[in-house]
mmCIF file of C-alpha atoms in Angstrom:
data_model
loop_
_atom_site.group_PDB
_atom_site.id
_atom_site.type_symbol
_atom_site.label_atom_id
_atom_site.label_comp_id
_atom_site.label_asym_id
_atom_site.label_seq_id
_atom_site.Cartn_x
_atom_site.Cartn_y
_atom_site.Cartn_z
ATOM 1 C CA MET A 1 29.154 17.041 -1.076
ATOM 2 C CA ALA A 2 29.520 16.078 2.548
ATOM 3 C CA THR A 3 32.912 16.144 4.226
ATOM 4 C CA THR A 4 33.462 13.215 6.577
ATOM 5 C CA SER A 5 35.491 12.386 9.649
ATOM 6 C CA THR A 6 34.998 9.741 12.302
ATOM 7 C CA THR A 7 36.172 12.055 15.087
ATOM 8 C CA LYS A 8 34.985 15.503 14.032
ATOM 9 C CA PRO A 9 31.699 17.192 13.156
ATOM 10 C CA ILE A 10 30.479 16.678 9.608
ATOM 11 C CA LYS A 11 29.147 19.382 7.325
ATOM 12 C CA CYS A 12 26.444 18.080 5.000
ATOM 13 C CA ARG A 13 23.112 18.857 3.399
ATOM 14 C CA ALA A 14 19.814 18.577 5.241
ATOM 15 C CA ALA A 15 16.220 19.444 4.381
ATOM 16 C CA VAL A 16 15.273 21.785 7.230
ATOM 17 C CA SER A 17 11.717 22.768 8.099
ATOM 18 C CA ARG A 18 11.739 26.417 9.175
ATOM 19 C CA ALA A 19 7.967 26.959 9.472
ATOM 20 C CA GLY A 20 4.897 24.746 9.546
ATOM 21 C CA GLY A 21 3.544 23.870 6.126
ATOM 22 C CA GLU A 22 6.256 25.705 4.183
ATOM 23 C CA PRO A 23 8.620 23.947 1.739
ATOM 24 C CA LEU A 24 11.695 22.370 3.289
ATOM 25 C CA GLN A 25 14.957 24.214 2.692
ATOM 26 C CA ILE A 26 18.106 22.376 1.612
ATOM 27 C CA GLU A 27 20.763 23.817 3.911
ATOM 28 C CA GLU A 28 24.253 23.061 5.124
ATOM 29 C CA VAL A 29 24.159 21.725 8.668
ATOM 30 C CA VAL A 30 26.797 20.502 11.088
ATOM 31 C CA VAL A 31 26.285 17.003 12.493
ATOM 32 C CA ALA A 32 28.183 16.381 15.734
ATOM 33 C CA PRO A 33 30.067 13.137 16.407
ATOM 34 C CA PRO A 34 28.135 10.404 18.207
ATOM 35 C CA GLN A 35 28.317 10.386 21.985
ATOM 36 C CA ALA A 36 28.061 7.344 24.250
ATOM 37 C CA TYR A 37 25.530 4.738 23.041
ATOM 38 C CA GLU A 38 25.095 6.580 19.747
ATOM 39 C CA VAL A 39 26.031 6.001 16.115
ATOM 40 C CA ARG A 40 26.353 8.398 13.214
ATOM 41 C CA ILE A 41 24.670 7.124 10.064
ATOM 42 C CA LYS A 42 25.260 8.081 6.458
ATOM 43 C CA ILE A 43 21.772 8.013 4.955
ATOM 44 C CA ILE A 44 21.526 6.242 1.594
ATOM 45 C CA CYS A 45 17.849 6.901 1.013
ATOM 46 C CA THR A 46 14.784 7.894 2.979
ATOM 47 C CA SER A 47 11.077 8.027 2.265
ATOM 48 C CA LEU A 48 8.138 10.157 3.276
ATOM 49 C CA CYS A 49 5.613 8.898 5.829
ATOM 50 C CA HIS A 50 2.255 10.501 6.660
ATOM 51 C CA SER A 51 3.539 11.167 10.188
ATOM 52 C CA ASP A 52 6.230 13.445 8.754
ATOM 53 C CA VAL A 53 3.557 15.379 6.862
ATOM 54 C CA THR A 54 1.270 15.582 9.905
ATOM 55 C CA PHE A 55 3.928 17.252 12.047
ATOM 56 C CA TRP A 56 5.275 19.358 9.159
ATOM 57 C CA ARG A 57 1.819 20.921 8.743
ATOM 58 C CA MET A 58 1.594 22.013 12.399
ATOM 59 C CA LYS A 59 1.847 25.783 12.731
ATOM 60 C CA GLU A 60 1.144 26.138 16.462
ATOM 61 C CA GLY A 61 1.067 24.119 19.659
ATOM 62 C CA PRO A 62 3.747 22.214 21.608
ATOM 63 C CA MET A 63 4.468 19.848 18.705
ATOM 64 C CA ALA A 64 5.031 22.667 16.193
ATOM 65 C CA VAL A 65 8.788 22.882 16.766
ATOM 66 C CA HIS A 66 11.137 24.633 14.310
ATOM 67 C CA PRO A 67 13.744 24.516 12.920
ATOM 68 C CA ILE A 68 13.591 20.749 12.667
ATOM 69 C CA ILE A 69 14.844 17.923 10.461
ATOM 70 C CA PHE A 70 12.001 15.512 9.740
ATOM 71 C CA GLY A 71 12.213 11.985 8.339
ATOM 72 C CA HIS A 72 12.093 8.681 10.185
ATOM 73 C CA GLU A 73 11.901 6.000 7.479
ATOM 74 C CA ALA A 74 15.363 5.366 6.079
ATOM 75 C CA VAL A 75 18.370 3.151 5.537
ATOM 76 C CA GLY A 76 22.070 3.942 5.770
ATOM 77 C CA THR A 77 25.512 2.773 6.784
ATOM 78 C CA ILE A 78 27.301 3.302 10.083
ATOM 79 C CA GLU A 79 29.873 6.095 9.622
ATOM 80 C CA SER A 80 31.150 6.222 13.211
ATOM 81 C CA VAL A 81 30.274 4.946 16.663
ATOM 82 C CA GLY A 82 30.361 6.466 20.135
ATOM 83 C CA GLU A 83 31.608 4.976 23.383
ATOM 84 C CA HIS A 84 30.032 1.760 24.707
ATOM 85 C CA VAL A 85 28.792 0.740 21.261
ATOM 86 C CA ASP A 86 29.554 -2.945 20.664
ATOM 87 C CA GLU A 87 26.564 -3.910 18.538
ATOM 88 C CA PHE A 88 27.608 -2.032 15.381
ATOM 89 C CA LYS A 89 30.761 -1.347 13.402
ATOM 90 C CA VAL A 90 31.606 1.140 10.665
ATOM 91 C CA GLY A 91 30.076 0.087 7.345
ATOM 92 C CA ASP A 92 27.125 -1.903 8.733
ATOM 93 C CA LEU A 93 23.876 -1.489 6.780
ATOM 94 C CA VAL A 94 21.207 -0.350 9.235
ATOM 95 C CA VAL A 95 17.670 0.949 9.486
ATOM 96 C CA PRO A 96 16.788 3.486 12.196
ATOM 97 C CA THR A 97 13.379 3.246 13.876
ATOM 98 C CA PHE A 98 11.270 5.648 15.931
ATOM 99 C CA LEU A 99 10.569 2.972 18.562
ATOM 100 C CA ALA A 100 13.416 1.841 20.793
ATOM 101 C CA GLN A 101 14.504 -1.644 21.808
ATOM 102 C CA CYS A 102 17.082 -1.428 24.593
ATOM 103 C CA ASN A 103 17.081 -5.192 25.334
ATOM 104 C CA GLU A 104 17.601 -4.371 29.000
ATOM 105 C CA CYS A 105 14.157 -3.464 30.417
ATOM 106 C CA ILE A 106 11.328 -5.803 31.448
ATOM 107 C CA ASP A 107 9.250 -4.866 28.413
ATOM 108 C CA CYS A 108 12.005 -5.527 25.897
ATOM 109 C CA ALA A 109 12.453 -8.927 27.567
ATOM 110 C CA SER A 110 8.743 -9.703 27.170
ATOM 111 C CA GLU A 111 7.324 -11.337 24.046
ATOM 112 C CA ARG A 112 4.047 -9.498 24.657
ATOM 113 C CA SER A 113 5.266 -5.908 24.383
ATOM 114 C CA ASN A 114 7.317 -3.784 22.016
ATOM 115 C CA MET A 115 7.152 -0.680 24.213
ATOM 116 C CA CYS A 116 10.606 -0.137 25.694
ATOM 117 C CA SER A 117 10.279 1.229 29.236
ATOM 118 C CA LYS A 118 13.861 2.495 29.449
ATOM 119 C CA LEU A 119 13.704 4.744 26.382
ATOM 120 C CA VAL A 120 9.995 5.494 26.429
ATOM 121 C CA PHE A 121 8.324 6.433 23.157
ATOM 122 C CA GLN A 122 7.633 10.138 22.862
ATOM 123 C CA ILE A 123 7.514 12.797 20.157
ATOM 124 C CA GLY A 124 10.881 14.135 21.248
ATOM 125 C CA HIS A 125 13.031 16.716 19.509
ATOM 126 C CA ALA A 126 16.452 15.709 20.843
ATOM 127 C CA MET A 127 18.552 12.670 21.639
ATOM 128 C CA PRO A 128 16.597 10.388 23.997
ATOM 129 C CA ARG A 129 19.197 9.852 26.737
ATOM 130 C CA CYS A 130 20.462 13.400 27.242
ATOM 131 C CA GLY A 131 17.916 15.725 25.642
ATOM 132 C CA THR A 132 20.465 17.593 23.511
ATOM 133 C CA THR A 133 20.729 17.974 19.741
ATOM 134 C CA ARG A 134 23.448 16.795 17.367
ATOM 135 C CA PHE A 135 22.469 19.262 14.623
ATOM 136 C CA ALA A 136 23.402 22.917 14.137
ATOM 137 C CA ASP A 137 22.760 25.207 11.174
ATOM 138 C CA ALA A 138 25.334 27.341 9.337
ATOM 139 C CA LYS A 139 24.998 30.041 11.999
ATOM 140 C CA GLY A 140 25.681 27.609 14.814
ATOM 141 C CA GLU A 141 22.062 27.606 15.997
ATOM 142 C CA PRO A 142 20.641 24.246 17.162
ATOM 143 C CA VAL A 143 18.297 22.316 14.885
ATOM 144 C CA ASN A 144 15.772 19.923 16.404
ATOM 145 C CA HIS A 145 15.496 16.173 15.900
ATOM 146 C CA PHE A 146 12.340 14.245 14.955
ATOM 147 C CA LEU A 147 11.265 10.853 16.309
ATOM 148 C CA CYS A 148 14.851 9.979 17.265
ATOM 149 C CA VAL A 149 15.816 9.574 13.582
ATOM 150 C CA SER A 150 15.832 12.794 11.457
ATOM 151 C CA SER A 151 16.627 11.105 8.169
ATOM 152 C CA PHE A 152 16.122 14.148 5.914
ATOM 153 C CA SER A 153 19.845 14.746 6.285
ATOM 154 C CA GLU A 154 22.861 13.189 4.585
ATOM 155 C CA TYR A 155 24.130 12.247 8.059
ATOM 156 C CA THR A 156 22.253 11.784 11.308
ATOM 157 C CA VAL A 157 23.021 10.606 14.840
ATOM 158 C CA VAL A 158 20.794 7.921 16.362
ATOM 159 C CA ASP A 159 20.756 6.112 19.700
ATOM 160 C CA VAL A 160 21.777 2.450 19.402
ATOM 161 C CA ALA A 161 18.415 1.356 20.830
ATOM 162 C CA HIS A 162 16.800 2.859 17.725
ATOM 163 C CA VAL A 163 19.020 1.105 15.152
ATOM 164 C CA THR A 164 18.782 -2.364 13.600
ATOM 165 C CA LYS A 165 21.424 -4.072 11.462
ATOM 166 C CA VAL A 166 20.112 -5.691 8.272
ATOM 167 C CA ASP A 167 21.426 -8.109 5.668
ATOM 168 C CA PRO A 168 23.270 -6.124 2.956
ATOM 169 C CA ALA A 169 21.750 -8.454 0.348
ATOM 170 C CA ILE A 170 18.587 -6.359 0.457
ATOM 171 C CA SER A 171 18.596 -3.287 -1.787
ATOM 172 C CA PRO A 172 18.533 0.039 0.094
ATOM 173 C CA GLU A 173 15.172 1.245 -1.209
ATOM 174 C CA LYS A 174 13.494 -1.963 -0.008
ATOM 175 C CA ALA A 175 15.219 -1.883 3.386
ATOM 176 C CA CYS A 176 14.117 1.729 3.784
ATOM 177 C CA LEU A 177 10.443 0.676 3.755
ATOM 178 C CA LEU A 178 10.960 -1.586 6.762
ATOM 179 C CA SER A 179 11.914 1.364 8.939
ATOM 180 C CA CYS A 180 8.279 2.310 9.585
ATOM 181 C CA GLY A 181 5.179 2.028 7.377
ATOM 182 C CA VAL A 182 5.339 -1.429 5.820
ATOM 183 C CA THR A 183 6.583 -2.959 9.055
ATOM 184 C CA THR A 184 3.731 -1.303 10.976
ATOM 185 C CA GLY A 185 1.063 -2.790 8.702
ATOM 186 C CA VAL A 186 2.544 -6.238 8.233
ATOM 187 C CA GLY A 187 3.354 -6.462 11.937
ATOM 188 C CA ALA A 188 -0.212 -5.559 12.909
ATOM 189 C CA ALA A 189 -1.467 -8.530 10.898
ATOM 190 C CA TRP A 190 1.192 -10.952 12.107
ATOM 191 C CA LYS A 191 2.035 -9.976 15.668
ATOM 192 C CA VAL A 192 -0.900 -7.991 17.040
ATOM 193 C CA ALA A 193 -3.862 -9.676 15.357
ATOM 194 C CA GLY A 194 -2.295 -13.067 14.696
ATOM 195 C CA VAL A 195 -4.343 -13.537 11.525
ATOM 196 C CA GLU A 196 -4.851 -17.217 10.714
ATOM 197 C CA THR A 197 -5.294 -19.083 7.455
ATOM 198 C CA GLY A 198 -8.866 -18.792 6.199
ATOM 199 C CA SER A 199 -9.652 -15.660 8.217
ATOM 200 C CA THR A 200 -11.964 -12.880 7.084
ATOM 201 C CA VAL A 201 -10.437 -9.424 7.357
ATOM 202 C CA ALA A 202 -11.781 -5.881 6.949
ATOM 203 C CA ILE A 203 -9.302 -3.006 6.495
ATOM 204 C CA PHE A 204 -10.576 0.537 6.985
ATOM 205 C CA GLY A 205 -8.356 2.864 4.947
ATOM 206 C CA LEU A 206 -6.198 1.692 2.033
ATOM 207 C CA GLY A 207 -3.265 4.035 2.363
ATOM 208 C CA SER A 208 0.247 2.640 2.548
ATOM 209 C CA VAL A 209 -0.243 1.243 6.075
ATOM 210 C CA GLY A 210 -3.628 -0.279 5.222
ATOM 211 C CA LEU A 211 -2.155 -1.920 2.135
ATOM 212 C CA ALA A 212 0.728 -3.200 4.254
ATOM 213 C CA VAL A 213 -1.886 -4.775 6.541
ATOM 214 C CA ALA A 214 -3.401 -6.403 3.452
ATOM 215 C CA GLU A 215 0.018 -7.700 2.419
ATOM 216 C CA GLY A 216 0.498 -9.186 5.878
ATOM 217 C CA CYS A 217 -2.949 -10.790 5.841
ATOM 218 C CA ARG A 218 -2.295 -12.188 2.358
ATOM 219 C CA LEU A 219 0.902 -13.810 3.595
ATOM 220 C CA ARG A 220 -0.936 -15.261 6.582
ATOM 221 C CA GLY A 221 -3.469 -16.921 4.253
ATOM 222 C CA ALA A 222 -6.585 -14.820 4.929
ATOM 223 C CA SER A 223 -9.352 -16.037 2.627
ATOM 224 C CA ARG A 224 -11.207 -12.723 2.351
ATOM 225 C CA ILE A 225 -9.646 -9.270 2.643
ATOM 226 C CA ILE A 226 -12.250 -6.517 2.411
ATOM 227 C CA GLY A 227 -10.949 -3.006 1.780
ATOM 228 C CA ILE A 228 -13.003 0.002 2.882
ATOM 229 C CA ASP A 229 -12.085 3.341 1.325
ATOM 230 C CA LEU A 230 -13.748 6.406 -0.196
ATOM 231 C CA ASN A 231 -11.399 6.393 -3.179
ATOM 232 C CA PRO A 232 -12.599 3.921 -5.857
ATOM 233 C CA ASP A 233 -9.117 3.851 -7.401
ATOM 234 C CA LYS A 234 -7.895 2.042 -4.286
ATOM 235 C CA PHE A 235 -9.721 -1.158 -5.271
ATOM 236 C CA GLU A 236 -7.581 -1.894 -8.320
ATOM 237 C CA LEU A 237 -4.485 -0.934 -6.362
ATOM 238 C CA GLY A 238 -5.578 -3.055 -3.416
ATOM 239 C CA LYS A 239 -5.815 -6.177 -5.565
ATOM 240 C CA LYS A 240 -2.026 -6.140 -5.892
ATOM 241 C CA PHE A 241 -1.789 -6.502 -2.111
ATOM 242 C CA GLY A 242 -4.389 -9.244 -1.719
ATOM 243 C CA VAL A 243 -7.601 -7.226 -1.264
ATOM 244 C CA THR A 244 -10.424 -9.442 -2.538
ATOM 245 C CA GLU A 245 -13.447 -7.155 -2.084
ATOM 246 C CA PHE A 246 -14.072 -3.440 -1.820
ATOM 247 C CA VAL A 247 -16.623 -1.266 -0.014
ATOM 248 C CA ASN A 248 -17.019 2.448 -0.689
ATOM 249 C CA PRO A 249 -18.934 4.044 2.233
ATOM 250 C CA SER A 250 -20.166 6.856 -0.019
ATOM 251 C CA GLU A 251 -22.085 4.370 -2.172
ATOM 252 C CA LEU A 252 -24.081 2.613 0.575
ATOM 253 C CA GLY A 253 -27.068 4.979 0.777
ATOM 254 C CA GLU A 254 -28.793 4.670 4.151
ATOM 255 C CA ARG A 255 -26.898 1.545 5.144
ATOM 256 C CA SER A 256 -23.913 1.724 7.495
ATOM 257 C CA VAL A 257 -20.539 0.197 6.734
ATOM 258 C CA SER A 258 -20.888 -2.226 9.634
ATOM 259 C CA GLU A 259 -24.247 -3.473 8.354
ATOM 260 C CA VAL A 260 -22.719 -4.200 4.966
ATOM 261 C CA ILE A 261 -19.650 -5.940 6.411
ATOM 262 C CA ILE A 262 -21.779 -8.064 8.751
ATOM 263 C CA GLU A 263 -23.984 -9.091 5.826
ATOM 264 C CA MET A 264 -21.013 -9.868 3.559
ATOM 265 C CA THR A 265 -19.337 -12.002 6.210
ATOM 266 C CA LYS A 266 -22.474 -13.549 7.707
ATOM 267 C CA GLY A 267 -21.878 -12.133 11.154
ATOM 268 C CA GLY A 268 -18.812 -9.919 11.025
ATOM 269 C CA ALA A 269 -15.122 -10.068 10.164
ATOM 270 C CA ASN A 270 -12.668 -12.012 12.278
ATOM 271 C CA TYR A 271 -10.235 -9.084 12.192
ATOM 272 C CA CYS A 272 -10.897 -5.391 11.557
ATOM 273 C CA PHE A 273 -8.040 -2.913 11.126
ATOM 274 C CA GLU A 274 -8.525 0.860 11.480
ATOM 275 C CA CYS A 275 -5.792 2.641 9.517
ATOM 276 C CA ILE A 276 -7.178 6.179 9.227
ATOM 277 C CA GLY A 277 -7.232 7.801 12.660
ATOM 278 C CA LEU A 278 -10.871 8.739 13.244
ATOM 279 C CA ALA A 279 -12.877 7.642 16.291
ATOM 280 C CA SER A 280 -15.993 7.249 14.138
ATOM 281 C CA VAL A 281 -14.161 4.819 11.832
ATOM 282 C CA MET A 282 -12.731 2.952 14.818
ATOM 283 C CA ASN A 283 -16.308 2.513 16.010
ATOM 284 C CA ASP A 284 -17.396 1.273 12.581
ATOM 285 C CA ALA A 285 -14.545 -1.221 12.598
ATOM 286 C CA PHE A 286 -15.500 -2.486 16.062
ATOM 287 C CA LYS A 287 -19.147 -2.891 15.038
ATOM 288 C CA SER A 288 -18.034 -4.794 11.929
ATOM 289 C CA SER A 289 -16.168 -7.434 13.926
ATOM 290 C CA ARG A 290 -17.632 -10.807 14.767
ATOM 291 C CA LYS A 291 -19.219 -11.557 18.144
ATOM 292 C CA GLY A 292 -17.323 -14.009 20.286
ATOM 293 C CA LEU A 293 -13.951 -13.657 18.582
ATOM 294 C CA GLY A 294 -13.733 -10.404 16.658
ATOM 295 C CA LYS A 295 -10.562 -8.353 17.079
ATOM 296 C CA THR A 296 -10.359 -4.676 16.121
ATOM 297 C CA ILE A 297 -6.812 -3.399 15.745
ATOM 298 C CA VAL A 298 -6.329 0.371 15.856
ATOM 299 C CA LEU A 299 -3.323 1.656 13.929
ATOM 300 C CA GLY A 300 -4.419 5.227 13.257
ATOM 301 C CA VAL A 301 -3.829 8.070 15.738
ATOM 302 C CA GLU A 302 -7.124 9.923 16.288
ATOM 303 C CA MET A 303 -6.448 13.123 14.404
ATOM 304 C CA HIS A 304 -8.885 15.301 16.381
ATOM 305 C CA GLY A 305 -8.293 13.865 19.837
ATOM 306 C CA ALA A 306 -11.816 12.454 20.034
ATOM 307 C CA PRO A 307 -12.447 9.587 22.500
ATOM 308 C CA LEU A 308 -13.420 6.104 21.384
ATOM 309 C CA CYS A 309 -16.794 5.078 22.848
ATOM 310 C CA LEU A 310 -17.812 1.414 22.741
ATOM 311 C CA GLU A 311 -20.809 -0.560 23.946
ATOM 312 C CA SER A 312 -19.864 -2.663 26.966
ATOM 313 C CA TYR A 313 -22.373 -5.295 25.848
ATOM 314 C CA ASP A 314 -20.334 -5.914 22.692
ATOM 315 C CA ILE A 315 -17.189 -6.372 24.772
ATOM 316 C CA LEU A 316 -19.019 -8.846 27.026
ATOM 317 C CA ASN A 317 -19.934 -10.709 23.839
ATOM 318 C CA GLY A 318 -16.270 -11.399 23.204
ATOM 319 C CA LYS A 319 -15.190 -8.564 20.937
ATOM 320 C CA CYS A 320 -11.969 -6.752 21.753
ATOM 321 C CA VAL A 321 -9.989 -3.693 20.707
ATOM 322 C CA MET A 322 -6.195 -3.673 20.519
ATOM 323 C CA GLY A 323 -3.782 -0.833 19.930
ATOM 324 C CA SER A 324 -0.889 -1.331 17.526
ATOM 325 C CA LEU A 325 2.115 0.990 17.645
ATOM 326 C CA PHE A 326 4.714 -0.031 15.057
ATOM 327 C CA GLY A 327 2.699 -3.201 14.457
ATOM 328 C CA GLY A 328 3.851 -4.784 17.711
ATOM 329 C CA ILE A 329 7.272 -5.136 16.105
ATOM 330 C CA LYS A 330 10.486 -5.395 18.100
ATOM 331 C CA ALA A 331 12.840 -3.883 15.563
ATOM 332 C CA LYS A 332 16.041 -5.759 16.367
ATOM 333 C CA ASN A 333 14.228 -9.114 16.525
ATOM 334 C CA ASP A 334 11.665 -8.790 13.769
ATOM 335 C CA ILE A 335 13.019 -6.530 11.018
ATOM 336 C CA PRO A 336 15.740 -9.072 10.086
ATOM 337 C CA THR A 337 12.928 -11.635 9.747
ATOM 338 C CA LEU A 338 11.046 -9.328 7.393
ATOM 339 C CA VAL A 339 14.234 -8.832 5.368
ATOM 340 C CA ASN A 340 14.506 -12.609 5.008
ATOM 341 C CA LYS A 341 10.858 -12.781 3.943
ATOM 342 C CA TYR A 342 11.659 -10.290 1.197
ATOM 343 C CA LEU A 343 14.852 -12.051 0.109
ATOM 344 C CA ASN A 344 12.882 -15.327 -0.042
ATOM 345 C CA LYS A 345 10.365 -13.611 -2.365
ATOM 346 C CA GLU A 346 7.506 -13.873 0.123
ATOM 347 C CA LEU A 347 7.137 -10.222 1.164
ATOM 348 C CA GLU A 348 6.671 -8.075 -1.960
ATOM 349 C CA LEU A 349 8.151 -4.736 -0.937
ATOM 350 C CA GLU A 350 8.563 -3.369 -4.457
ATOM 351 C CA LYS A 351 4.779 -2.869 -4.748
ATOM 352 C CA PHE A 352 4.920 -0.024 -2.227
ATOM 353 C CA ILE A 353 7.411 2.124 -4.159
ATOM 354 C CA THR A 354 5.495 4.350 -6.561
ATOM 355 C CA HIS A 355 7.980 7.219 -7.032
ATOM 356 C CA GLU A 356 11.679 7.996 -6.606
ATOM 357 C CA VAL A 357 13.290 11.443 -6.453
ATOM 358 C CA GLY A 358 16.650 13.002 -5.651
ATOM 359 C CA PHE A 359 17.248 14.791 -2.350
ATOM 360 C CA ASN A 360 17.001 18.217 -3.976
ATOM 361 C CA GLU A 361 13.455 17.299 -5.045
ATOM 362 C CA ILE A 362 12.278 16.330 -1.555
ATOM 363 C CA ASN A 363 9.391 18.812 -1.646
ATOM 364 C CA LYS A 364 8.048 16.964 -4.689
ATOM 365 C CA ALA A 365 7.591 13.927 -2.446
ATOM 366 C CA PHE A 366 5.365 16.039 -0.187
ATOM 367 C CA ASP A 367 3.327 17.171 -3.206
ATOM 368 C CA LEU A 368 2.862 13.607 -4.464
ATOM 369 C CA LEU A 369 1.662 12.379 -1.072
ATOM 370 C CA HIS A 370 -0.640 15.370 -0.590
ATOM 371 C CA GLU A 371 -2.185 14.768 -4.020
ATOM 372 C CA GLY A 372 -2.739 11.097 -3.222
ATOM 373 C CA LYS A 373 -0.464 9.977 -6.055
ATOM 374 C CA SER A 374 2.101 7.987 -4.094
ATOM 375 C CA LEU A 375 2.314 5.220 -1.536
ATOM 376 C CA ARG A 376 5.995 5.544 -0.832
ATOM 377 C CA CYS A 377 8.309 7.992 -2.576
ATOM 378 C CA VAL A 378 11.954 7.017 -2.110
ATOM 379 C CA ILE A 379 14.279 10.009 -1.727
ATOM 380 C CA TRP A 380 17.864 9.263 -2.753
ATOM 381 C CA MET A 381 20.672 11.272 -1.228
ATOM 382 C CA ASP A 382 23.073 10.858 -4.141
ATOM 383 C CA LYS A 383 20.681 11.116 -7.112
#
């Protein structure tokens, strides 16, 4: 059990990654008190995102940093606050997010951007303002942070720009989902694409983010939501999120995906979402969009670093490509809105939770995701 104090370091459990691709180790760590513009959060539950797995697998290169505490999709309560923190008080229910909102820079003031220019997004391994860590292991050696959150720990320290207060009426496991994946997909449909009633949509990749896109498009009144995935089991699952039709690229013979989508939609989809992270699929999505008004929204990070090559003629014909980091969401503004959508029984968050485990079983969550058996596995700290 963790020992707590609002003025002293806390000893608690954390799931530490010591080497790329190896099981996380439940260890005792020391979590320092929050410094200026920081809060210390007691994590209630966290969940596993594909981004955690991607970086956990890395065995070499500048991003393969160890020891490290992964996790960036979570919910918790404020345990203590540092100097100059007026926005939060002890006991507040909050969700931490990997993308900052300082509410001071020109970009945070703009309705067109969610990319804070004061605390710039980066795959950092320390606190964003000072570059130091708040974690140490039992030997006193520093342990690295991940995406400014590090939620695979009973307690974590997060910059106030990366924390959003939420209505305590929402259950923790549902609030947890709004910290990253579901918000990214729903936001891409609402804020980046601006899907309208009656629209035709094609979603490339029906993982948790792709299904969150479908959920967002369903809520916006899209008339046709076409899911594209190699796994035939995803069609039945996709129906729960509003997917109306399904295309399996492996069953098309000599025909391309774009040819099939253009034929199905009589000219192309109004909105195409790429949720996989392959340049070839991004190109397929772009080709599947409608001339004159088609929008292709890229949510996946190209996993091999390949460039995206497009025909300039298609762009002159009115097609466009848009990037979508965190679904265009400004956490402090928009996550409370999503909470209200859930509490009003519009946003159906429970559909995303397929498994729940205790913290000691955290490696089981990795196995379930690797085997393709889970969308979101909620990891409870006290179960």
